[in-house]
Coordinates of C-alpha atoms and ligand atoms in Angstrom, one line a residue:
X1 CA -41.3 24.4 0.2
X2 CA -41.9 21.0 0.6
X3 CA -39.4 17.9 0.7
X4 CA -41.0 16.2 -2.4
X5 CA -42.4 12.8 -2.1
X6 CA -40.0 11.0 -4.3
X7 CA -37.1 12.1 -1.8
X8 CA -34.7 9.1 -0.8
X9 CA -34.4 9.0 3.0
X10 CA -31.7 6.4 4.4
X11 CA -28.3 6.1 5.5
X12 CA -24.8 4.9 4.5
X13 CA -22.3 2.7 5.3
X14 CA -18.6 1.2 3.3
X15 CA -18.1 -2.5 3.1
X16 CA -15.0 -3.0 5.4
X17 CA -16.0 -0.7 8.2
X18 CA -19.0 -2.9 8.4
X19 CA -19.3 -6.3 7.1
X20 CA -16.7 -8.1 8.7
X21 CA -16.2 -11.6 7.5
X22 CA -12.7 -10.2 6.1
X23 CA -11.6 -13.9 5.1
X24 CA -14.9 -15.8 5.2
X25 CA -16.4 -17.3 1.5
X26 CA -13.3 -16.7 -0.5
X27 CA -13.2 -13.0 0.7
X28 CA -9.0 -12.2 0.4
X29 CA -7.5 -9.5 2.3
X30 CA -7.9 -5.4 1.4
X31 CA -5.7 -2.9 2.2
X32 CA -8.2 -2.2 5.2
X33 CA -7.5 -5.1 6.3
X34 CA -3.8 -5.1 6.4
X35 CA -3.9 -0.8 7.7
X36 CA -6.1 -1.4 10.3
X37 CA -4.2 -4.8 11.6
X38 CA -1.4 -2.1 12.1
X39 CA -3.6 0.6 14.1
X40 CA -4.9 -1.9 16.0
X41 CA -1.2 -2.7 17.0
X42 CA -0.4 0.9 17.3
X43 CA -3.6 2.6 18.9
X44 CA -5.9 -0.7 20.0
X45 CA -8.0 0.4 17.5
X46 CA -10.6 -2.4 16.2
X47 CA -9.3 -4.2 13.1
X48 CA -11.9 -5.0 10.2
X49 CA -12.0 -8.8 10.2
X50 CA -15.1 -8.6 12.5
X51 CA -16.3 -4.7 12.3
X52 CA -19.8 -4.9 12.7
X53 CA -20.3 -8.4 11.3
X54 CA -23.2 -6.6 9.1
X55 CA -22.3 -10.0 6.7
X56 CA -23.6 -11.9 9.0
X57 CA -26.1 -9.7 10.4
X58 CA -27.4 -7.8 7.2
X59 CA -31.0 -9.6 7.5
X60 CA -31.3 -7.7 10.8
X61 CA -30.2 -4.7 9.9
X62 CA -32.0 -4.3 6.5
X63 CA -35.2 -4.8 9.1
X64 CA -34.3 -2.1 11.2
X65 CA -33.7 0.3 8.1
X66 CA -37.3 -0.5 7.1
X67 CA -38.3 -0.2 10.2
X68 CA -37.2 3.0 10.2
X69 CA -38.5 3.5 7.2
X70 CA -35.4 4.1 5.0
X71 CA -36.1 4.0 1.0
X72 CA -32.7 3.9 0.3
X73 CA -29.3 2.7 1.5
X74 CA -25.8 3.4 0.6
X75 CA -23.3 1.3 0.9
X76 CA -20.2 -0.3 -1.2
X77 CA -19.1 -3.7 -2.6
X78 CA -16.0 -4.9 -1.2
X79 CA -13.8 -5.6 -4.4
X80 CA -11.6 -7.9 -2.6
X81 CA -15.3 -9.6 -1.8
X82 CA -16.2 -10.4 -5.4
X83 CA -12.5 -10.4 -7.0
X84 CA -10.0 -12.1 -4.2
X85 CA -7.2 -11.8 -6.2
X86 CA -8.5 -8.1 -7.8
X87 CA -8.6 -9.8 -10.9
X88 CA -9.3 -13.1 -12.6
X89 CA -12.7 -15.0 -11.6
X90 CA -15.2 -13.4 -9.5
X91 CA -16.0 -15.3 -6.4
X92 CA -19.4 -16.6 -6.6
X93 CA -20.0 -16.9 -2.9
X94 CA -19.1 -13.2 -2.7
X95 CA -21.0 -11.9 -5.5
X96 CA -24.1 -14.0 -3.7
X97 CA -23.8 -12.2 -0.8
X98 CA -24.0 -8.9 -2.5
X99 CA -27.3 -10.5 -4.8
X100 CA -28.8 -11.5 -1.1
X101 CA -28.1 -7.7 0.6
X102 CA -29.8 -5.9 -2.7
X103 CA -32.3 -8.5 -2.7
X104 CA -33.1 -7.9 1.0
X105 CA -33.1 -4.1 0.2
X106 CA -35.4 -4.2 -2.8
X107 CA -38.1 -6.5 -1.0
X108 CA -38.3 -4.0 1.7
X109 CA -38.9 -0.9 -0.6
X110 CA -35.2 0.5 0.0
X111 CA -33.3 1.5 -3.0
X112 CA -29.4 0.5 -3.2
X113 CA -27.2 3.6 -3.9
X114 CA -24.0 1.4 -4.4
X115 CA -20.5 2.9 -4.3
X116 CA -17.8 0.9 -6.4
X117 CA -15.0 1.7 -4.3
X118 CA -14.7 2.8 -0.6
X119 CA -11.0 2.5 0.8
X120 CA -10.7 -0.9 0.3
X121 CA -8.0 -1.9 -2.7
X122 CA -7.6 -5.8 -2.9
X123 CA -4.2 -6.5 -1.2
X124 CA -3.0 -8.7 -3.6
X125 CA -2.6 -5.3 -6.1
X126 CA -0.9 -4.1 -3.5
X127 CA 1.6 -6.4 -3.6
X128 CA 1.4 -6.9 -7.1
X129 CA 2.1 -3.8 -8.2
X130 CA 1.7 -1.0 -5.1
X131 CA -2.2 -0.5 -5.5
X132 CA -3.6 2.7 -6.8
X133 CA 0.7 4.4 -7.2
X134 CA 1.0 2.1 -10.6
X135 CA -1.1 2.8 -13.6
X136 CA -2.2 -0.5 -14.2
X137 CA -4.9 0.1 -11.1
X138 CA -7.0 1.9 -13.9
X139 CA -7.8 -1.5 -16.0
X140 CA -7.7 -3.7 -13.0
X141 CA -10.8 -1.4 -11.8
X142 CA -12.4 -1.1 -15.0
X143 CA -12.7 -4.9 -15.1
X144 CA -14.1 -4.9 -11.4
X145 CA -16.2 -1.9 -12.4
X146 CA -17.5 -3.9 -15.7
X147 CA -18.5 -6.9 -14.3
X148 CA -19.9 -5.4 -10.6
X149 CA -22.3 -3.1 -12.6
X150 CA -23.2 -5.3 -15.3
X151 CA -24.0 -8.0 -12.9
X152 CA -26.6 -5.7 -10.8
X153 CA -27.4 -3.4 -13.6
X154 CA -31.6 -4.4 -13.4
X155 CA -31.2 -3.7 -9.6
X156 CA -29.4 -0.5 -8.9
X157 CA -30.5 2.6 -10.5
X158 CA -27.6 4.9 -8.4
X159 CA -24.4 4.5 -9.1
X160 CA -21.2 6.2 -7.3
X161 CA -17.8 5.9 -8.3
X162 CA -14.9 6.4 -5.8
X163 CA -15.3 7.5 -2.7
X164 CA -13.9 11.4 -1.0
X165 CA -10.5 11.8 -3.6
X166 CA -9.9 15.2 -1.8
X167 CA -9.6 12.6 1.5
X168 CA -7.8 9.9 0.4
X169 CA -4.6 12.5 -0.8
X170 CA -5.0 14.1 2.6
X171 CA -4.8 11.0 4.3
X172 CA -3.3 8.6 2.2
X173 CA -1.7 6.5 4.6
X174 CA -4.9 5.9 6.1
X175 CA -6.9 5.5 2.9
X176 CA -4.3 3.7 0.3
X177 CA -1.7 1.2 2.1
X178 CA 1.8 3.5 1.0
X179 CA 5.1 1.2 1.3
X180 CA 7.6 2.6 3.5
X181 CA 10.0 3.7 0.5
X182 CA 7.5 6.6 -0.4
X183 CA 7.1 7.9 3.0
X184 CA 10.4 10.2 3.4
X185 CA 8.9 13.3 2.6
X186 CA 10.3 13.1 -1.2
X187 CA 7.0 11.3 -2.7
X188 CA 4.5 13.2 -2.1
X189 CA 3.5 13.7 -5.6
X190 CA 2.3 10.5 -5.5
X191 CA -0.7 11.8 -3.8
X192 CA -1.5 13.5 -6.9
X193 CA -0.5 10.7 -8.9
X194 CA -3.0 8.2 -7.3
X195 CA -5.7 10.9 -7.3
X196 CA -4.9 10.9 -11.0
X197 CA -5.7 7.8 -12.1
X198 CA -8.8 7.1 -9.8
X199 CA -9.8 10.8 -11.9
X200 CA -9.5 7.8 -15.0
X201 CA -11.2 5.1 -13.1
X202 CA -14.1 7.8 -12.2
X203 CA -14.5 8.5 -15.8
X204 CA -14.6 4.8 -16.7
X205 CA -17.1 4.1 -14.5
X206 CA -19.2 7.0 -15.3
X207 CA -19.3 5.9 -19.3
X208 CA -19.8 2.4 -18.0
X209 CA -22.9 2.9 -16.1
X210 CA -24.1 5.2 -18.8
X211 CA -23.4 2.1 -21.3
X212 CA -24.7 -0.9 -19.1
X213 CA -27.4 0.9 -16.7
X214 CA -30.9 1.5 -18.7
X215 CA -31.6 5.0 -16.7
X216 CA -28.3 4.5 -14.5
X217 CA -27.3 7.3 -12.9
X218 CA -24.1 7.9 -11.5
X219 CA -21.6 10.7 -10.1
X220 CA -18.7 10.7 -7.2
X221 CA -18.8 10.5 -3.4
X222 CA -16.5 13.3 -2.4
X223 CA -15.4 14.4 0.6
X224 CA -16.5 18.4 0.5
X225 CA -15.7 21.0 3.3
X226 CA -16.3 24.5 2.4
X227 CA -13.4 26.7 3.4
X228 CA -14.3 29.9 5.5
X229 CA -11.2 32.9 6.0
X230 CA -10.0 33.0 9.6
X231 CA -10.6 36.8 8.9
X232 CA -11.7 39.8 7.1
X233 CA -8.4 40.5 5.8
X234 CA -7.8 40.0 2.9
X235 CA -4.8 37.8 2.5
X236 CA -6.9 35.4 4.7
X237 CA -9.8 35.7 2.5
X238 CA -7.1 34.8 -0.6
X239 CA -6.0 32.2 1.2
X240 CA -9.2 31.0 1.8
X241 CA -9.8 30.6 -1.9
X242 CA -6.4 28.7 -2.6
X243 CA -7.4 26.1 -0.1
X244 CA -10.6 26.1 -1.9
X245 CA -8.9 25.2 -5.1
X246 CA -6.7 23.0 -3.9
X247 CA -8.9 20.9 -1.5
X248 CA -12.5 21.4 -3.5
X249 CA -12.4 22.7 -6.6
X250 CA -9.6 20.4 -7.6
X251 CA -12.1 17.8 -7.8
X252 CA -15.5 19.2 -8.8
X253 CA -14.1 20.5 -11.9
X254 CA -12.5 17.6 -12.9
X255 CA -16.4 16.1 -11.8
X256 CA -18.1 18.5 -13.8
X257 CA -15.4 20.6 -16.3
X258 CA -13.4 17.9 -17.1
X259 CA -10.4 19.5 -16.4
X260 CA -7.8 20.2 -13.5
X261 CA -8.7 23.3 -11.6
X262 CA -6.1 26.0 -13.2
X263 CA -4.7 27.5 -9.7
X264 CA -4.6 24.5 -7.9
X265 CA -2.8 22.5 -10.9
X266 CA -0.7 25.8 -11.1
X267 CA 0.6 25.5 -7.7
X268 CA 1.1 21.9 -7.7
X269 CA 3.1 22.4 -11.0
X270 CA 5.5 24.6 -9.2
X271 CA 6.5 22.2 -6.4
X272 CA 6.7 19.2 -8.1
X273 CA 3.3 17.9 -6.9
X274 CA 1.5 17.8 -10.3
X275 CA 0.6 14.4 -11.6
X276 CA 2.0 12.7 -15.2
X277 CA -1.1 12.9 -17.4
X278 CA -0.8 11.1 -20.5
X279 CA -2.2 11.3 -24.5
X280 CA -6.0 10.8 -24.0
X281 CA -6.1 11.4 -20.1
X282 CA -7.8 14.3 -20.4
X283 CA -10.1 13.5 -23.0
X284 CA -10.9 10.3 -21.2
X285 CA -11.8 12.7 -18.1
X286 CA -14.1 14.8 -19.8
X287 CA -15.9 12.0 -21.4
X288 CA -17.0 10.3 -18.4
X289 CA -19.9 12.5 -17.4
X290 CA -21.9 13.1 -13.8
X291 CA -25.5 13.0 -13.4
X292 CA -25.5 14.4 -10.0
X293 CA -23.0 15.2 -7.0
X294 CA -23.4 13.5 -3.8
X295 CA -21.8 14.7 -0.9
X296 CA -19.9 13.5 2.2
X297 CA -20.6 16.9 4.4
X298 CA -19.1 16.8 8.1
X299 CA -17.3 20.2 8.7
X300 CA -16.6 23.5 7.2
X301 CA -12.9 24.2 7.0
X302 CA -11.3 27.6 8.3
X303 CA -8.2 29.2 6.1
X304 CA -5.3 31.7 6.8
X305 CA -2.4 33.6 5.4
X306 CA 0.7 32.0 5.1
X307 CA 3.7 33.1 4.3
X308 CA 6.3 31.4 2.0
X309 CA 8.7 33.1 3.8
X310 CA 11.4 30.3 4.9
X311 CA 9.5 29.7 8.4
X312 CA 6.6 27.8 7.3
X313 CA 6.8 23.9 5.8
X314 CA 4.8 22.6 3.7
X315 CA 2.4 20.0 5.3
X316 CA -0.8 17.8 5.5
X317 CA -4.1 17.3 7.6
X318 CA -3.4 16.4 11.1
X319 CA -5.5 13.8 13.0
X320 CA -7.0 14.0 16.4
X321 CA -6.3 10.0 17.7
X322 CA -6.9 10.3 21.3
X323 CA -10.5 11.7 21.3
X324 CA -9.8 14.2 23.3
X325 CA -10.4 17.8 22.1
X326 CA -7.9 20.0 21.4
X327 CA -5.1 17.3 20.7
X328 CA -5.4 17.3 16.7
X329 CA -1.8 17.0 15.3
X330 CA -1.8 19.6 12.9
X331 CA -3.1 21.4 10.0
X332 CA -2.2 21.4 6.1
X333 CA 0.0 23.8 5.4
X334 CA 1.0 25.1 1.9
X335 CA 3.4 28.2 2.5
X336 CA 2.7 31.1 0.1
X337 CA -0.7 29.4 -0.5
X338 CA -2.4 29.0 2.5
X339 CA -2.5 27.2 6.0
X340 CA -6.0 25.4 7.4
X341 CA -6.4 26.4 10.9
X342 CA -8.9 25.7 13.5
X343 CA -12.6 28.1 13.7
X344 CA -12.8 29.8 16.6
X345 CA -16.6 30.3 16.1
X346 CA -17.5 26.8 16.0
X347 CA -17.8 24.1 18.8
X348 CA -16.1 21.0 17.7
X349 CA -16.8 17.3 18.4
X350 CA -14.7 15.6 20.8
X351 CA -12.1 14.6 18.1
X352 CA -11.9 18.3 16.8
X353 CA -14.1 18.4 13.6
X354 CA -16.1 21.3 13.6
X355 CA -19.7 21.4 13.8
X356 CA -21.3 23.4 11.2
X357 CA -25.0 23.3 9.5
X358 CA -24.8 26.6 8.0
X359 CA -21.9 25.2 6.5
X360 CA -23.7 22.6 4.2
X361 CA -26.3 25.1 3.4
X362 CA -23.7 27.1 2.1
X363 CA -22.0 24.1 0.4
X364 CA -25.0 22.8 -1.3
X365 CA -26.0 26.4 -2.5
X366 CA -22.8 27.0 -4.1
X367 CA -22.2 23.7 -5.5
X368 CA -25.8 23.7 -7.3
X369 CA -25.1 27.1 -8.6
X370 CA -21.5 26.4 -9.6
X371 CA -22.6 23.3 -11.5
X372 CA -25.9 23.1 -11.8
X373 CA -26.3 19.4 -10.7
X374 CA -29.1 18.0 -8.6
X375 CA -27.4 16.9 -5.0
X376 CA -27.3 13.9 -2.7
X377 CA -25.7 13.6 1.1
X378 CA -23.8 10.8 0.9
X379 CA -22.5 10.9 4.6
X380 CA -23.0 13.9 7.3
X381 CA -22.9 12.6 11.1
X382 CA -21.1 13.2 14.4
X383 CA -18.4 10.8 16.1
X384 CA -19.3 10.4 19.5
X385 CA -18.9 8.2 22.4
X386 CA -22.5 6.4 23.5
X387 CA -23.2 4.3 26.8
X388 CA -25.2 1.4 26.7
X389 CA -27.7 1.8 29.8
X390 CA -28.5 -0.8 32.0
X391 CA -32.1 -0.6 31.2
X392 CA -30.5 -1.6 27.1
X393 CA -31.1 1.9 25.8
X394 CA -28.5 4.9 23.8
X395 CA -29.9 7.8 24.7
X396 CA -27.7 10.3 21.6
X397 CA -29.0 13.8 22.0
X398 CA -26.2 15.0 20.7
X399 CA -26.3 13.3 17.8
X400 CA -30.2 14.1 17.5
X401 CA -29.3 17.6 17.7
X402 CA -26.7 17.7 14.9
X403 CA -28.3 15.8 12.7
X404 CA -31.6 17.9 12.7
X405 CA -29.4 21.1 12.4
X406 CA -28.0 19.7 9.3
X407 CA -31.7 18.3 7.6
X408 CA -33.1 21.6 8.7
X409 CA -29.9 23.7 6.8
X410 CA -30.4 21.4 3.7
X411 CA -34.2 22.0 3.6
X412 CA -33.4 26.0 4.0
X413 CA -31.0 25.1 0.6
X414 CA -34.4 23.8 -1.1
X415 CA -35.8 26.6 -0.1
X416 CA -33.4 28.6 -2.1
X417 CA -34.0 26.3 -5.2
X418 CA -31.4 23.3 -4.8
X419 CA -32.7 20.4 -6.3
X420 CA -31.9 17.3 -3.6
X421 CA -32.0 13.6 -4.5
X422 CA -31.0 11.9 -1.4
X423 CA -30.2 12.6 2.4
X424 CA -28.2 9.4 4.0
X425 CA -26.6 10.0 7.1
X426 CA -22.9 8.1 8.5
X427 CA -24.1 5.9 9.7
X428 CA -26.9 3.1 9.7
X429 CA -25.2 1.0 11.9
X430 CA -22.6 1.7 14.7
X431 CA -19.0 0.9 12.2
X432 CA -15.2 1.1 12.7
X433 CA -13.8 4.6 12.2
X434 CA -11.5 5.0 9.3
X435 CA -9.3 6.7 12.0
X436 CA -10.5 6.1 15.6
X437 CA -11.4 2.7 16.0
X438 CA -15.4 1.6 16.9
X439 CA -15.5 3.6 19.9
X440 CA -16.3 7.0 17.9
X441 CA -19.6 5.8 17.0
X442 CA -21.7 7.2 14.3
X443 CA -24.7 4.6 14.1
X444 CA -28.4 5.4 14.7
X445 CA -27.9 1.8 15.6
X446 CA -25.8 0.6 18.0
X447 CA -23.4 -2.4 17.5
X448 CA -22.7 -3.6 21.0
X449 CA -19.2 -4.3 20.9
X450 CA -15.8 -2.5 21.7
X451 CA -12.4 -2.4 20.3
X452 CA -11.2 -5.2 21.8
X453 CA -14.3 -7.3 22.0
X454 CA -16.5 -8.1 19.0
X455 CA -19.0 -9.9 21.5
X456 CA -22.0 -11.0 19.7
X457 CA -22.0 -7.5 17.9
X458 CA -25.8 -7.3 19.0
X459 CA -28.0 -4.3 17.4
X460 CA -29.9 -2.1 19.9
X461 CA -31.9 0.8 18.9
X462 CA -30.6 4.2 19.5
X463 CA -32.8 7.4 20.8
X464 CA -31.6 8.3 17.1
X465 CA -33.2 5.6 15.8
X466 CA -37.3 7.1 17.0
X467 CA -36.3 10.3 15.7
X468 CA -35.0 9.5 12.6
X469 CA -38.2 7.3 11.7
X470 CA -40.4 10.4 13.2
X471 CA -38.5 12.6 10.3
X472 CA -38.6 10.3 7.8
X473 CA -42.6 9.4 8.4
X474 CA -42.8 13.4 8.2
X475 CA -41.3 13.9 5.0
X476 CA -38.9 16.1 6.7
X477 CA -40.9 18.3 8.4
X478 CA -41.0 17.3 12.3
X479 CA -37.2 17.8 13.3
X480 CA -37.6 18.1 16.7
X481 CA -36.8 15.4 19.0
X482 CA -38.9 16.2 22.4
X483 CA -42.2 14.8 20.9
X484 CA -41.6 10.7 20.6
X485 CA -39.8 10.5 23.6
Ligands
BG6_1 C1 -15.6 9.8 5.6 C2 -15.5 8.4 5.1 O1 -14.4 10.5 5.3 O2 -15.7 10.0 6.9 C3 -16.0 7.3 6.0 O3 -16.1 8.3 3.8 C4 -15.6 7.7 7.4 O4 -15.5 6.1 5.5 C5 -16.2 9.0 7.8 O5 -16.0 6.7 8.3 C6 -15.9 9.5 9.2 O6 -14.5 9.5 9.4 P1 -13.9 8.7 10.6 O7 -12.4 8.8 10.4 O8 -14.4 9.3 11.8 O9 -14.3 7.3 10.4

């Protein structure tokens, strides 16, 4: 079967891992800002004020997209960008720049997929209230939501809402600023809490694009890694279903059932985990209806037996800082539900994700039959390390070779019937790491600058870069690299 013609080829990117100008035209701090001011203290990671300076460079890089002959782009508006304070009066210099980066898109045939939210809380609801923990988030983002879509409604067809949930309650520290107080171990409801109300905000947004949008189409960016049984056995292969529930389904059914996934609301129920719903919650959920699913695909996830049997804690996704294989800190652990562990079958890259194209086969097979929604890859890439060469070039097999693997295993799911909207690779442009600074790079364009040193952030074309344009010009169908070298 063929890729049809209509099929949006492009790449994605969130607004604080790569526009920089953190404080520049009004622009206030997010809670990116402030997080990765501390990792930069604690690991030397980049911070975000400069990131990839795409605010400053987005002319450029919107040329290099069409050069490569994207027809679409994803990326997200920086709420903190258009609303300083979170609330209040938008910032007209801000809400320009977004006008200028759509226009700039639209002129050169790409077509915005715009996410509403990507990490990046304004700070002053932070310290207003504790960001996304208090209740009050929900309004605050409905207004942001009202006035962001309603101001580019004749422009941007594609619509998505909040970006990887399932990620942002593994990782909240990384994703949500948390205030000390609710890191002893005791608060870790509020994971489920937060996940709760952006469940509202996801809703709200959905109805609102449905309202303001004439043909808007919207549904959420979630972070999806299909979970595999370490074994035959099958307590492993049980296992492998709880994580399921409690890492996918949790979400998609919320997405696409309007309500909580029963097992995976069941065990959070019984250790305190479950979040407060209130009158209307639910109906509010089920009201706010998807059009399709995109996807954030990087890994498949590996699941085994564990027992509740006083040796086991309960725990959360490790990280791998270091980039060094091998030296990820741990794995979530839910005794007498199930532990993640690592794959032995699968190579992983160097900061221990593993790589896995049969794995989004399998992810957007199920997921289509399971819900019966046309699809779109929001992210799938590989973190590496790249050398500049002296003669100015990247030459990124590796990358070339994973991200054929992975068109090549979506295709084989078209094959099988799955109706696909979008493919947009992580990342355009070289960005910072939500985890591992700018030196895990991502880009089929690469941002010359390091962790410490923003330098001129000058763009240079990777070996990714010919490929991709060689696939795209194909439809799809020449995946191999050797030919345009
Ligand atoms: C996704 C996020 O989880 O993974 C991106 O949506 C992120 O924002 C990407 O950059 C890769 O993760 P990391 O930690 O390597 O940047």
């Amino acid at each position: 079967m063929k890729v049809p013609n209509n099929f949006l080829w492009g790449a994605a990117t969130s607004a604080y891992q790569v526009e920089g100008a953190a404080t520049t035209n009004g622009k206030k701090p997010s809670q990116q800002d402030v997080i990765n001011k501390d990792s930069y203290k604690e690991f030397g990671f980049a911070t975000a004020e400069i990131a990839s300076d795409e605010y400053h460079h987005y002319k450029e890089d919107v040329a290099l997209m069409k050069e490569m002959g994207f027809t679409s782009y994803r990326f997200s508006i920086a709420w903190s960008r258009v609303f300083p304070d979170g609330t209040g009066e938008p910032n007209p210099e801000g809400v320009q720049y977004y006008h200028d980066l759509i226009d700039e898109l639209k002129a050169a045939g790409i077509e915005p997929i715009v996410t509403l939210y990507h990490y990046d809380l304004p700070w002053a609801l932070v310290e207003r209230y504790d960001g996304w923990i208090d209740r009050q988030v929900v309004a605050d983002f409905e207004y942001f939501a009202r006035f962001v879509i309603n101001e580019f409604k004749d422009q941007v067809k594609y619509w998505t809402t909040i970006n990887e949930q399932s990620i942002i309650v593994q990782y909240w520290t990384q994703k949500c600023y948390i205030p000390e107080e609710y890191l002893d171990g005791k608060h870790n409801q509020l994971r489920y809490q937060i996940n709760h109300h952006m469940n509202l905000a996801h809703a709200i947004a959905c109805n609102l694009v449905h309202e303001l949008v004439p043909g808007g189409l919207v549904g959420a960016p979630l972070g999806y890694a299909p979970v595999y049984p370490l074994t035959g056995k099958p307590e492993d292969v049980m296992a492998a279903q709880n994580a399921q529930a409690l890492r996918n389904d949790y979400y998609t059914d919320i997405y696409f059932k309007g309500f909580y996934n029963k097992a995976a609301q069941t065990y959070l129920e019984q250790h305190g985990l479950a979040p407060k719903i209130e009158p209307g919650d639910m109906e509010l959920i089920a009201s706010g209806k998807s059009d399709f699913m995109a996807v954030n695909y990087y890994a498949s996830e590996c699941a085994k037996w564990c027992p509740d049997d006083g040796t086991h804690e309960m725990r959360w996704s490790g990280v791998n800082r270091s980039g060094k294989k091998g030296e990820m800190s741990g794995y979530e652990t839910h005794p007498g539900f199930y532990e993640m562990c690592k794959n032995p079958n699968l190579d992983t890259t160097d900061w221990d994700w593993a790589i896995d194209p049969i794995g989004m086969e399998y992810m957007l097979r199920d997921l289509y039959n399971r819900y019966n929604v046309p699809l779109m890859i929001t992210e799938n890439g590989l973190g590496a390390y790249d050398t500049l060469t002296e003669d100015g070039k990247i030459h990124d097999p590796y990358r070339i070779d994973y991200l054929s693997k992975h068109i090549a295993a979506m295709e084989r799911a078209m094959d099988k019937g799955v109706e696909m909207i979008a493919y947009c690779p992580w990342s355009a442009v070289d960005l910072l790491s939500t985890s591992n600074g700018v030196k895990k790079r991502y880009g089929l364009i690469y941002v010359d600058r390091t962790d410490d040193d923003p330098k001129e952030c000058k763009r240079v074309r990777k070996d990714s870069f010919y490929w991709y344009q060689r696939v795209i010009a194909t439809n799809g169908e020449e995946l191999g690299y050797d030919e345009w070298k």
